[in-house]
Amino acid sequence: MEGDDEVEAPVSGKSERAEGPYDVTEAPDGIAQLDLGALKVPAVDGVEVRVQADNDGKIQQIVLVTGESALQLGVFAAPRSEGIWDEVRGEIRKQLFNDGVAAEEISGDYGTELRARVRTPEGLTDIRFVGVDGPRWLVRAVFQGPAAADPSVAPPLLECLRNLVVDRGHEAMPVREPLPLRLPKEVTEGAAGPDQADAGDPAASADPASGGAPANGEEPGRRKPSPRPRRK
């Protein structure tokens, strides 16, 4: 599934989708959101949005945190003809196996998911990989901590995922290319720029869409992303 995606005419009207992640063309009105470019993250009480961004305001990582649970978000280009989650999920499982981590496929609200338990400096931690195929995009969501084993313990994170909005744009992009994420203008204007992220996405690999497996025993999203972009 190589090559560039194709430019597609804008889609109009609302869909019958009962819950998100939504495409920007089908999202319901009235949801307070943090505009991060390709992703519009809903504002949910009790959820802290942590990002890592470079000096140009380009976001490297988004992690939502509530209590002891976290949700790491990524969004990628996909072809209009078919979804890519099945293929990506198989590659994540293979990467986990190569790292000595057994993963099992489970049935979840969004279809087939992957669940595993990894060893971190803090001890054993559950992780769960969820993929949502949309119109020419894929959202990869990685639940970490108690919410990975039991989604009901962190309903605010589920609310965030169910109200997430993807703004794919209409530019042709290579399949699996991360969609552009940027800090809001009000954050970047009139300042010297956020601190350079001290590390890239620990879930990334040569193919970012299939990244997500822990490397060297590190839990995805646990490299202390800043609670907010800090200024020098």
mmCIF file of C-alpha atoms in Angstrom, residues 31-219:
data_model
loop_
_atom_site.group_PDB
_atom_site.id
_atom_site.type_symbol
_atom_site.label_atom_id
_atom_site.label_comp_id
_atom_site.label_asym_id
_atom_site.label_seq_id
_atom_site.Cartn_x
_atom_site.Cartn_y
_atom_site.Cartn_z
ATOM 1 C CA ILE A 31 -18.150 20.794 21.138
ATOM 2 C CA ALA A 32 -15.472 22.928 22.825
ATOM 3 C CA GLN A 33 -12.157 21.970 21.243
ATOM 4 C CA LEU A 34 -8.431 22.633 21.322
ATOM 5 C CA ASP A 35 -7.433 23.157 17.681
ATOM 6 C CA LEU A 36 -4.152 21.330 17.059
ATOM 7 C CA GLY A 37 -4.326 21.319 13.269
ATOM 8 C CA ALA A 38 -5.309 17.913 11.922
ATOM 9 C CA LEU A 39 -6.756 17.003 15.324
ATOM 10 C CA LYS A 40 -9.369 18.963 17.242
ATOM 11 C CA VAL A 41 -9.168 17.672 20.824
ATOM 12 C CA PRO A 42 -12.327 18.119 22.908
ATOM 13 C CA ALA A 43 -12.077 19.995 26.186
ATOM 14 C CA VAL A 44 -13.146 17.514 28.881
ATOM 15 C CA ASP A 45 -13.158 18.202 32.611
ATOM 16 C CA GLY A 46 -10.432 16.305 34.438
ATOM 17 C CA VAL A 47 -8.311 15.661 31.329
ATOM 18 C CA GLU A 48 -4.916 17.335 30.936
ATOM 19 C CA VAL A 49 -3.617 17.760 27.384
ATOM 20 C CA ARG A 50 0.157 17.348 27.225
ATOM 21 C CA VAL A 51 2.097 18.071 24.052
ATOM 22 C CA GLN A 52 5.675 18.081 22.857
ATOM 23 C CA ALA A 53 6.441 20.589 20.101
ATOM 24 C CA ASP A 54 9.526 21.836 18.292
ATOM 25 C CA ASN A 55 10.623 25.462 17.994
ATOM 26 C CA ASP A 56 8.359 25.959 14.968
ATOM 27 C CA GLY A 57 5.286 24.870 16.909
ATOM 28 C CA LYS A 58 5.036 21.517 15.122
ATOM 29 C CA ILE A 59 3.659 18.953 17.543
ATOM 30 C CA GLN A 60 5.588 15.724 17.976
ATOM 31 C CA GLN A 61 3.346 14.050 20.525
ATOM 32 C CA ILE A 62 -0.092 14.409 22.129
ATOM 33 C CA VAL A 63 -0.948 12.641 25.389
ATOM 34 C CA LEU A 64 -4.179 13.074 27.342
ATOM 35 C CA VAL A 65 -3.943 12.299 31.052
ATOM 36 C CA THR A 66 -6.491 11.723 33.776
ATOM 37 C CA GLY A 67 -5.607 10.098 37.088
ATOM 38 C CA GLU A 68 -3.259 7.168 36.511
ATOM 39 C CA SER A 69 -4.409 6.625 32.920
ATOM 40 C CA ALA A 70 -3.289 8.205 29.667
ATOM 41 C CA LEU A 71 -4.280 8.261 26.005
ATOM 42 C CA GLN A 72 -1.685 8.884 23.311
ATOM 43 C CA LEU A 73 -3.068 10.100 19.963
ATOM 44 C CA GLY A 74 -1.712 9.942 16.423
ATOM 45 C CA VAL A 75 -3.361 10.584 13.060
ATOM 46 C CA PHE A 76 -2.130 9.461 9.637
ATOM 47 C CA ALA A 77 -3.023 9.690 5.959
ATOM 48 C CA ALA A 78 -4.811 6.706 4.429
ATOM 49 C CA PRO A 79 -6.111 5.881 0.943
ATOM 50 C CA ARG A 80 -9.715 6.660 0.095
ATOM 51 C CA SER A 81 -10.318 3.090 -1.123
ATOM 52 C CA GLU A 82 -9.797 1.159 2.120
ATOM 53 C CA GLY A 83 -8.799 1.385 5.768
ATOM 54 C CA ILE A 84 -5.312 0.448 6.938
ATOM 55 C CA TRP A 85 -5.865 -0.445 10.615
ATOM 56 C CA ASP A 86 -5.887 -4.216 10.007
ATOM 57 C CA GLU A 87 -2.483 -4.011 8.337
ATOM 58 C CA VAL A 88 -1.054 -1.561 10.856
ATOM 59 C CA ARG A 89 -2.317 -3.643 13.778
ATOM 60 C CA GLY A 90 -0.499 -6.704 12.446
ATOM 61 C CA GLU A 91 2.730 -4.721 12.216
ATOM 62 C CA ILE A 92 2.358 -3.400 15.775
ATOM 63 C CA ARG A 93 1.829 -6.953 17.028
ATOM 64 C CA LYS A 94 4.934 -8.127 15.177
ATOM 65 C CA GLN A 95 6.980 -5.262 16.615
ATOM 66 C CA LEU A 96 5.781 -6.092 20.120
ATOM 67 C CA PHE A 97 6.739 -9.736 19.592
ATOM 68 C CA ASN A 98 10.212 -8.710 18.408
ATOM 69 C CA ASP A 99 10.551 -6.687 21.622
ATOM 70 C CA GLY A 100 9.646 -9.759 23.666
ATOM 71 C CA VAL A 101 6.103 -8.608 24.447
ATOM 72 C CA ALA A 102 3.090 -10.855 23.843
ATOM 73 C CA ALA A 103 -0.026 -9.085 22.573
ATOM 74 C CA GLU A 104 -3.551 -10.401 22.192
ATOM 75 C CA GLU A 105 -6.296 -9.262 19.876
ATOM 76 C CA ILE A 106 -9.509 -8.321 21.642
ATOM 77 C CA SER A 107 -12.885 -7.025 20.551
ATOM 78 C CA GLY A 108 -13.597 -3.437 21.590
ATOM 79 C CA ASP A 109 -15.924 -0.556 20.823
ATOM 80 C CA TYR A 110 -13.956 0.220 17.656
ATOM 81 C CA GLY A 111 -13.487 -3.332 16.429
ATOM 82 C CA THR A 112 -10.342 -5.397 16.859
ATOM 83 C CA GLU A 113 -7.810 -3.930 19.295
ATOM 84 C CA LEU A 114 -4.460 -5.034 20.689
ATOM 85 C CA ARG A 115 -3.719 -5.395 24.385
ATOM 86 C CA ALA A 116 -0.349 -6.074 25.994
ATOM 87 C CA ARG A 117 1.525 -5.651 29.249
ATOM 88 C CA VAL A 118 4.961 -4.047 29.203
ATOM 89 C CA ARG A 119 7.643 -3.577 31.796
ATOM 90 C CA THR A 120 8.529 0.022 32.626
ATOM 91 C CA PRO A 121 10.780 1.607 35.266
ATOM 92 C CA GLU A 122 7.638 1.905 37.408
ATOM 93 C CA GLY A 123 6.729 -1.770 36.949
ATOM 94 C CA LEU A 124 4.346 -3.682 34.690
ATOM 95 C CA THR A 125 1.909 -1.487 32.777
ATOM 96 C CA ASP A 126 -1.041 -2.354 30.537
ATOM 97 C CA ILE A 127 -1.313 -0.803 27.065
ATOM 98 C CA ARG A 128 -4.119 -1.058 24.527
ATOM 99 C CA PHE A 129 -3.962 -0.054 20.864
ATOM 100 C CA VAL A 130 -7.125 1.180 19.168
ATOM 101 C CA GLY A 131 -7.382 2.062 15.482
ATOM 102 C CA VAL A 132 -10.164 4.022 13.810
ATOM 103 C CA ASP A 133 -10.307 4.173 10.022
ATOM 104 C CA GLY A 134 -11.927 7.334 8.671
ATOM 105 C CA PRO A 135 -12.260 8.913 5.230
ATOM 106 C CA ARG A 136 -8.609 9.014 4.099
ATOM 107 C CA TRP A 137 -7.241 8.981 7.652
ATOM 108 C CA LEU A 138 -6.372 6.638 10.497
ATOM 109 C CA VAL A 139 -6.479 7.588 14.167
ATOM 110 C CA ARG A 140 -4.191 5.476 16.342
ATOM 111 C CA ALA A 141 -5.041 5.697 20.044
ATOM 112 C CA VAL A 142 -2.894 4.055 22.719
ATOM 113 C CA PHE A 143 -4.465 3.690 26.158
ATOM 114 C CA GLN A 144 -1.977 3.319 29.003
ATOM 115 C CA GLY A 145 -2.353 2.377 32.636
ATOM 116 C CA PRO A 146 -5.614 1.218 34.263
ATOM 117 C CA ALA A 147 -7.740 2.398 31.300
ATOM 118 C CA ALA A 148 -5.898 -0.049 29.041
ATOM 119 C CA ALA A 149 -7.186 -3.004 31.041
ATOM 120 C CA ASP A 150 -10.616 -1.570 31.859
ATOM 121 C CA PRO A 151 -11.843 1.385 29.763
ATOM 122 C CA SER A 152 -14.610 2.119 32.250
ATOM 123 C CA VAL A 153 -12.135 3.336 34.899
ATOM 124 C CA ALA A 154 -11.308 6.447 32.836
ATOM 125 C CA PRO A 155 -14.522 7.612 31.135
ATOM 126 C CA PRO A 156 -13.100 11.112 30.448
ATOM 127 C CA LEU A 157 -10.536 9.564 28.068
ATOM 128 C CA LEU A 158 -13.282 7.683 26.245
ATOM 129 C CA GLU A 159 -15.224 10.918 25.990
ATOM 130 C CA CYS A 160 -12.177 12.577 24.408
ATOM 131 C CA LEU A 161 -11.826 9.820 21.816
ATOM 132 C CA ARG A 162 -15.544 9.784 21.037
ATOM 133 C CA ASN A 163 -15.570 13.545 20.426
ATOM 134 C CA LEU A 164 -12.221 13.805 18.628
ATOM 135 C CA VAL A 165 -12.371 15.531 15.227
ATOM 136 C CA VAL A 166 -9.975 14.947 12.317
ATOM 137 C CA ASP A 167 -9.367 17.701 9.757
ATOM 138 C CA ARG A 168 -7.641 15.726 6.991
ATOM 139 C CA GLY A 169 -7.372 18.526 4.466
ATOM 140 C CA HIS A 170 -7.400 17.843 0.722
ATOM 141 C CA GLU A 171 -3.692 17.709 -0.128
ATOM 142 C CA ALA A 172 -2.283 14.533 -1.619
ATOM 143 C CA MET A 173 -0.102 12.804 1.001
ATOM 144 C CA PRO A 174 1.776 9.507 1.139
ATOM 145 C CA VAL A 175 -0.192 6.776 2.870
ATOM 146 C CA ARG A 176 0.754 6.553 6.586
ATOM 147 C CA GLU A 177 2.283 10.036 6.587
ATOM 148 C CA PRO A 178 1.471 11.764 9.911
ATOM 149 C CA LEU A 179 -1.061 14.523 9.355
ATOM 150 C CA PRO A 180 0.263 17.971 10.364
ATOM 151 C CA LEU A 181 -0.264 18.938 13.996
ATOM 152 C CA ARG A 182 0.495 22.450 15.222
ATOM 153 C CA LEU A 183 0.075 24.493 18.369
ATOM 154 C CA PRO A 184 -2.793 27.003 18.348
ATOM 155 C CA LYS A 185 -1.874 30.465 17.096
ATOM 156 C CA GLU A 186 -2.669 32.039 20.440
ATOM 157 C CA VAL A 187 0.043 29.849 21.998
ATOM 158 C CA THR A 188 2.752 30.593 19.450
ATOM 159 C CA GLU A 189 2.111 34.250 18.606
ATOM 160 C CA GLY A 190 4.233 36.819 20.369
ATOM 161 C CA ALA A 191 6.610 34.324 21.962
ATOM 162 C CA ALA A 192 10.051 32.937 21.227
ATOM 163 C CA GLY A 193 8.643 29.455 20.610
ATOM 164 C CA PRO A 194 8.175 26.340 22.749
ATOM 165 C CA ASP A 195 11.080 24.383 24.113
ATOM 166 C CA GLN A 196 12.536 21.797 21.790
ATOM 167 C CA ALA A 197 10.985 18.437 22.614
ATOM 168 C CA ASP A 198 13.578 16.391 24.487
ATOM 169 C CA ALA A 199 12.562 13.235 22.635
ATOM 170 C CA GLY A 200 10.385 12.199 19.744
ATOM 171 C CA ASP A 201 7.349 10.015 20.081
ATOM 172 C CA PRO A 202 8.569 6.885 21.925
ATOM 173 C CA ALA A 203 5.898 4.978 20.022
ATOM 174 C CA ALA A 204 7.304 5.983 16.628
ATOM 175 C CA SER A 205 9.279 3.767 14.284
ATOM 176 C CA ALA A 206 10.411 3.962 10.672
ATOM 177 C CA ASP A 207 6.725 3.769 9.813
ATOM 178 C CA PRO A 208 4.966 6.075 12.283
ATOM 179 C CA ALA A 209 1.516 4.623 11.680
ATOM 180 C CA SER A 210 2.649 1.180 12.801
ATOM 181 C CA GLY A 211 4.703 2.594 15.634
ATOM 182 C CA GLY A 212 3.282 2.283 19.099
ATOM 183 C CA ALA A 213 5.135 -0.710 20.420
ATOM 184 C CA PRO A 214 7.265 0.059 23.464
ATOM 185 C CA ALA A 215 10.987 0.280 22.851
ATOM 186 C CA ASN A 216 13.583 -0.780 25.415
ATOM 187 C CA GLY A 217 10.943 -1.406 28.022
ATOM 188 C CA GLU A 218 9.577 2.123 27.913
ATOM 189 C CA GLU A 219 5.870 2.743 28.055
#
